[in-house]
Tab-separated table of C-alpha atoms in Angstrom:
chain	number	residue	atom	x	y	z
A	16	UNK	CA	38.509	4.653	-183.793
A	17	UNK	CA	37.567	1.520	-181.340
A	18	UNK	CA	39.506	0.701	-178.782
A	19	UNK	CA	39.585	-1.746	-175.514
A	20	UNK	CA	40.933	-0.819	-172.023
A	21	UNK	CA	41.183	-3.628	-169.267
A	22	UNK	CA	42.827	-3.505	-166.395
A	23	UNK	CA	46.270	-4.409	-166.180
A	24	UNK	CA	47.779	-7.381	-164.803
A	25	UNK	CA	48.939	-9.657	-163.461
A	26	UNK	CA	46.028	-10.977	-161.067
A	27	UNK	CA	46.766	-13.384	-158.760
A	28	UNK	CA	44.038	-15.163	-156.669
A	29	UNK	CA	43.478	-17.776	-154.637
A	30	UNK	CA	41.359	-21.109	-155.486
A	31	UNK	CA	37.573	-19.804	-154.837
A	32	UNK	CA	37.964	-16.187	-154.925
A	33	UNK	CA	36.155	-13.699	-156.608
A	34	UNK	CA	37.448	-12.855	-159.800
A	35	UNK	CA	36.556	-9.337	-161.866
A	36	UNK	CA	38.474	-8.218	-164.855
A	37	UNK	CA	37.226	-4.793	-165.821
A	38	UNK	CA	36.828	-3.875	-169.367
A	39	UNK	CA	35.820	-0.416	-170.931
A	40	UNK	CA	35.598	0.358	-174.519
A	41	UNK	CA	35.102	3.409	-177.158
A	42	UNK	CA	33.320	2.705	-180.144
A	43	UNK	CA	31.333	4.676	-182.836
A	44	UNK	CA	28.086	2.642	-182.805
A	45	UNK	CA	27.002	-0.499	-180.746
A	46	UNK	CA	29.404	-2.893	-181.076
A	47	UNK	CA	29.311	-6.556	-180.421
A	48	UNK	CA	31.563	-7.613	-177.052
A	49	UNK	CA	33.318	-10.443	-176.644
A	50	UNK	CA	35.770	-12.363	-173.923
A	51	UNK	CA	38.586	-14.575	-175.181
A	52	UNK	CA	40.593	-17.365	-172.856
A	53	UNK	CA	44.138	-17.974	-173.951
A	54	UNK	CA	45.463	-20.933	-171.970
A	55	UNK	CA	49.476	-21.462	-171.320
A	56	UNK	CA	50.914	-22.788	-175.059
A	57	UNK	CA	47.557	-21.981	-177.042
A	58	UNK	CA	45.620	-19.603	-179.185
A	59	UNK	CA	42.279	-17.897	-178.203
A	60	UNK	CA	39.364	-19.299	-177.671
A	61	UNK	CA	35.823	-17.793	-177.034
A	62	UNK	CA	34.683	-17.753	-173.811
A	63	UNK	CA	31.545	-15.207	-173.820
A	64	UNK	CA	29.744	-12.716	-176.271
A	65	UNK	CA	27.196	-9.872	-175.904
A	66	UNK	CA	25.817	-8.341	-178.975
A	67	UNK	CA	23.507	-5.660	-177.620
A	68	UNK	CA	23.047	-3.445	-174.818
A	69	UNK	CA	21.716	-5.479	-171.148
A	70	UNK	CA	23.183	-8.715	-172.619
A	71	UNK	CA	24.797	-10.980	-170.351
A	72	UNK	CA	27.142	-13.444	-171.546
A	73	UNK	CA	27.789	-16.487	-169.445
A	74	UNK	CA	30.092	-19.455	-170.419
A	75	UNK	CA	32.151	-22.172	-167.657
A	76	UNK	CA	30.578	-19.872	-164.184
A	77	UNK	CA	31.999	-16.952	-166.122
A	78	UNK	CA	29.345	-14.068	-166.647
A	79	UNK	CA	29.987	-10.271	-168.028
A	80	UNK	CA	27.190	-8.116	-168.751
A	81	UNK	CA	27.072	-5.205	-171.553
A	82	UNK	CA	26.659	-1.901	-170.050
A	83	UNK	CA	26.227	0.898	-172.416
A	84	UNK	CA	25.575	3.419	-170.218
A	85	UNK	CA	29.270	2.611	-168.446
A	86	UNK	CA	30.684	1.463	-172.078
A	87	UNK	CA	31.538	-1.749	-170.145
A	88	UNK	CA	31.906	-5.548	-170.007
A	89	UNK	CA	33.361	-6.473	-166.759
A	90	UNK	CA	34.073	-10.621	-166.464
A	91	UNK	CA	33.530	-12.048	-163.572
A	92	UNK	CA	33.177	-15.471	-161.803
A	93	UNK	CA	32.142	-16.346	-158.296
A	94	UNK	CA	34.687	-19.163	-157.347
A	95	UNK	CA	37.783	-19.326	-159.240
A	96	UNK	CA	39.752	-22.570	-160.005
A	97	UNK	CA	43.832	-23.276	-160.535
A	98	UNK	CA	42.098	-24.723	-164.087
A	99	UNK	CA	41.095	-20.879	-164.417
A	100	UNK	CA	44.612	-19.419	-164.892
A	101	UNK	CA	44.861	-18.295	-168.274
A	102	UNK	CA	45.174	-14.851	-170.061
A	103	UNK	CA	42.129	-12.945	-171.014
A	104	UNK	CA	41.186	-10.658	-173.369
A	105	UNK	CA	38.146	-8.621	-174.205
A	106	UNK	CA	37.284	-7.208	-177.646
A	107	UNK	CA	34.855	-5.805	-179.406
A	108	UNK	CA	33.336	-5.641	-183.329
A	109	UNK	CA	31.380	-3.211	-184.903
A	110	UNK	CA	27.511	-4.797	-185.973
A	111	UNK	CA	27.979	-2.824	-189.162
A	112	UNK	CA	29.507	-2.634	-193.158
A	113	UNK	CA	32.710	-4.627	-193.092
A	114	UNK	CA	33.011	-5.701	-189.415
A	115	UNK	CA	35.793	-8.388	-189.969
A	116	UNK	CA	37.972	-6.794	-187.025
A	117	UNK	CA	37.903	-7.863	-183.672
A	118	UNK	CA	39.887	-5.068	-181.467
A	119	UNK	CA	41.504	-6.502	-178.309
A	120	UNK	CA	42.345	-5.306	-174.997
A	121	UNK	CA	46.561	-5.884	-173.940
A	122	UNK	CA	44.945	-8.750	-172.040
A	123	UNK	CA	45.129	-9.668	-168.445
A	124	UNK	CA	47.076	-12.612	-166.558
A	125	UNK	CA	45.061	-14.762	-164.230
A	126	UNK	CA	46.910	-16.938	-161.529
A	127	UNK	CA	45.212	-18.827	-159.581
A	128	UNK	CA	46.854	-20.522	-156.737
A	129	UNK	CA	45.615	-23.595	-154.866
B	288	UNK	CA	38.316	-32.582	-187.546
B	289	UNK	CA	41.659	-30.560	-186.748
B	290	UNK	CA	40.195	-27.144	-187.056
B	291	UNK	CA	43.275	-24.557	-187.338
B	292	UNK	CA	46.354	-25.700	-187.918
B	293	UNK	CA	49.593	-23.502	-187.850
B	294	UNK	CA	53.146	-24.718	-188.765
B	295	UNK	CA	55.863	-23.951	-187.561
B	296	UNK	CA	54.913	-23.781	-183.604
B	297	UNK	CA	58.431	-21.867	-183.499
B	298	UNK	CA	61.007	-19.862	-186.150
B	299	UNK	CA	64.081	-17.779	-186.057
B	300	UNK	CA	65.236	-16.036	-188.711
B	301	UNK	CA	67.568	-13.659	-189.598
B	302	UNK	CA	67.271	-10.373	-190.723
B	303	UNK	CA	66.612	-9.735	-194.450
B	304	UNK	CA	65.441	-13.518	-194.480
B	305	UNK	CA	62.126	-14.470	-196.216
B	306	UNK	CA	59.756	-17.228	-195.065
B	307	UNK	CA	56.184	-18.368	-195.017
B	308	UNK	CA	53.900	-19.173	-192.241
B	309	UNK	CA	51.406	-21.889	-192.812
B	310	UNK	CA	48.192	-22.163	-192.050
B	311	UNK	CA	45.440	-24.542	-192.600
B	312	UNK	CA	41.674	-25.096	-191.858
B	313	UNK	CA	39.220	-28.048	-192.179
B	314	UNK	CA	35.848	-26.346	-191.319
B	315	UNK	CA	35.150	-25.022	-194.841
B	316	UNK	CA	35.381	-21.400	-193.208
B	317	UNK	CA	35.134	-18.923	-196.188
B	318	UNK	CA	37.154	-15.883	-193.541
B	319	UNK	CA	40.416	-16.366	-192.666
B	320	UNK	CA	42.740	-13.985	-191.064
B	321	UNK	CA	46.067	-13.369	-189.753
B	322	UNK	CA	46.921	-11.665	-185.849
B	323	UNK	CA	50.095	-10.794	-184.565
B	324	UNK	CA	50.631	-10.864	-180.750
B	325	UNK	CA	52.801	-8.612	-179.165
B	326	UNK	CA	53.859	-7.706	-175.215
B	327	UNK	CA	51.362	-5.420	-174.198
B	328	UNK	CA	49.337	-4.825	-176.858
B	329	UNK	CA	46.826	-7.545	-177.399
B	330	UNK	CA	46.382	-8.399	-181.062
B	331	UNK	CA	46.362	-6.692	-184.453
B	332	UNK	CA	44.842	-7.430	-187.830
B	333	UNK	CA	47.690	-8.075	-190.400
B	334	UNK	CA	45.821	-9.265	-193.507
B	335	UNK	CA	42.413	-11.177	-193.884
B	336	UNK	CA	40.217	-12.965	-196.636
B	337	UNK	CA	36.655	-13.638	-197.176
B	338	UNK	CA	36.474	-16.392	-199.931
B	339	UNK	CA	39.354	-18.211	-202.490
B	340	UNK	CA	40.852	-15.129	-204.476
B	341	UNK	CA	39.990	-12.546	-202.108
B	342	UNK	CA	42.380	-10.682	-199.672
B	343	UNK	CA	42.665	-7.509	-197.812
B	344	UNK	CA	44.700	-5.548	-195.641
B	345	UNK	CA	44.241	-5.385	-191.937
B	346	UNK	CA	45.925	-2.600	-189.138
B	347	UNK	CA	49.210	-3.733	-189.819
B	348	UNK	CA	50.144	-5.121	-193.077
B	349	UNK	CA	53.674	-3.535	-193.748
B	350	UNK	CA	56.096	-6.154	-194.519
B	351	UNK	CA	53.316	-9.194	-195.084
B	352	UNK	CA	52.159	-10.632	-198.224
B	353	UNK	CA	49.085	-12.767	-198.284
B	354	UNK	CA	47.300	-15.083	-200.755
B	355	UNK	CA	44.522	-17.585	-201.104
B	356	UNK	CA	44.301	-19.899	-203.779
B	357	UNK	CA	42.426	-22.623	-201.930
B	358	UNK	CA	39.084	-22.264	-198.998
B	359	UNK	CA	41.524	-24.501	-196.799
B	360	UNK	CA	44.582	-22.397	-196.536
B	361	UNK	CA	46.011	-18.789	-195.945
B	362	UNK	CA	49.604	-18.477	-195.936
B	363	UNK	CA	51.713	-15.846	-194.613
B	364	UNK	CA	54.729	-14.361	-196.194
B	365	UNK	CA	57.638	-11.950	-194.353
B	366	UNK	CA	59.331	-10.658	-197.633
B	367	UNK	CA	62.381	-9.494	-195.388
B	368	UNK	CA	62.128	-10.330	-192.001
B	369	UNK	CA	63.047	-7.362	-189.465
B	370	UNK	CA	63.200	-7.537	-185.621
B	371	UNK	CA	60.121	-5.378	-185.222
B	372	UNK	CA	58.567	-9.058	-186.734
B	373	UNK	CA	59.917	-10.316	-183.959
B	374	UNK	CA	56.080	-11.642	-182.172
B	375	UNK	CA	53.589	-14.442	-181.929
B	376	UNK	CA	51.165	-14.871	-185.215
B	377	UNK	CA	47.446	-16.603	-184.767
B	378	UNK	CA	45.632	-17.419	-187.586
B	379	UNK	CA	41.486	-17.734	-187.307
B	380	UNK	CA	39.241	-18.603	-189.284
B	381	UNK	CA	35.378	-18.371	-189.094
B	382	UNK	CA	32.504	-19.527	-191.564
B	383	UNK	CA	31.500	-15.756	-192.457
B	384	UNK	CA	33.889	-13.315	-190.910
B	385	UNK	CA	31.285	-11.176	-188.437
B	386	UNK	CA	32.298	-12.234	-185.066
B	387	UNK	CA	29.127	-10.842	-183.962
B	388	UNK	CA	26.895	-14.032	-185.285
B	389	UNK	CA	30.091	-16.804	-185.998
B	390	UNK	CA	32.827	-18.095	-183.995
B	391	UNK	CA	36.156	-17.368	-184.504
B	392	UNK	CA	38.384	-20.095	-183.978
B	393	UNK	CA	41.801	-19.910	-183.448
B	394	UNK	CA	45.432	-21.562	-183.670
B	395	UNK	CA	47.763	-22.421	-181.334
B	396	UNK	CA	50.267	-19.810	-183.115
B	397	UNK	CA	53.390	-19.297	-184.404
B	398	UNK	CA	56.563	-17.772	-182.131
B	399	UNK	CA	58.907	-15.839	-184.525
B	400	UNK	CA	61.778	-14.127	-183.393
B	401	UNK	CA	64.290	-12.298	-185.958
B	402	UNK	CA	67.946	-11.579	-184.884
């Protein structure tokens, strides 16, 4: 079946640091990939999609490219902000039939300190 | 233009205990589903539904009931609540269902614990 792997957290970074989440997946097929934001008290939100291979989603300075060859959809963003801190998840969805289900990664914990 | 709304924000119950879990939309989204959130384990797929009348199971439906009578809402019921309930439900709803070509949208969730 499909499944998401990012790296565990907690991350903690100062204000205008690099930030990379990694992200690896298994799927039968090419799946769609996405990134979701959850900020302190609320529910997801989209932040960036790719739906085929060499896509690169960008949203808010926030880029992640899909890598088939690596099976992988690392986020990243050049200069972080406190506004930044937030748990993130990446998922993916298969293209095909039913493909109702998103499957998530645990999710990762971004602080960013001033 | 609330997009999704979820009551209660918070709930404990006891065991055994039966409630519902409300949830709302105002996009005329025909998918709606249901996510539970637990520590270390990202979310799961309880139940979802593609149009009025229509429902199906998710990853993990044990222990959930679902209907929809109406395009606007999706209602969650625990028939007897157990602590292994005990976790944070989303609701989302989108216009078609295929995250690949329409946004999911989210709500701010409900935190459930059972004693």
């Amino acid at each position: 079946g499909n499944s998401v792997t990012q790296m565990e957290g907690p991350v903690t970074l100062s204000e205008e640091a690099f930030l990379t989440i990694n992200c690896t997946y298994t799927a039968t097929g090419y799946p769609s990939l996405f990134w979701y934001v959850q900020y302190p008290g609320e529910g997801l939100q989209l932040l960036l999609k790719a739906t085929k291979a060499d896509d690169k989603g960008s949203n808010k300075g926030f880029e992640a490219t899909y890598r088939k060859e690596t099976t992988s959809f690392h986020l990243e963003k050049g200069s972080v902000q406190v506004s930044d801190s937030a748990v993130y998840f990446c998922a993916l969805s298969d293209r095909g039939g039913s493909n109702y289900k998103l499957t998530f990664g645990k999710g990762t914990l971004l602080t960013v300190n001033p | 233009n609330a997009g999704v709304t979820q009551t209660p924000k918070f709930q404990v119950l006891k065991t055994g205990q039966s409630m519902t879990l409300q949830c709302a939309q105002d996009m005329n989204h025909e998918y709606m589903s249901w996510y539970r959130q637990d520590p270390g384990m990202g979310l799961r797929l309880i139940h979802y539904s593609v149009g009025a009348g229509i429902t199906d199971q998710g990853e993990v439906p044990n222990g959930y009931n679902v209907s929809r009578s109406t395009t606007e809402d999706f209602p969650l019921r625990l028939l007897s609540a157990a602590p292994s309930q005990t976790s944070v439900y989303f609701c989302a709803s989108s216009y078609s269902g295929s995250p690949s070509t329409d946004t999911q949208y989210f709500g701010p969730g409900t935190r459930l614990t059972v004693l």
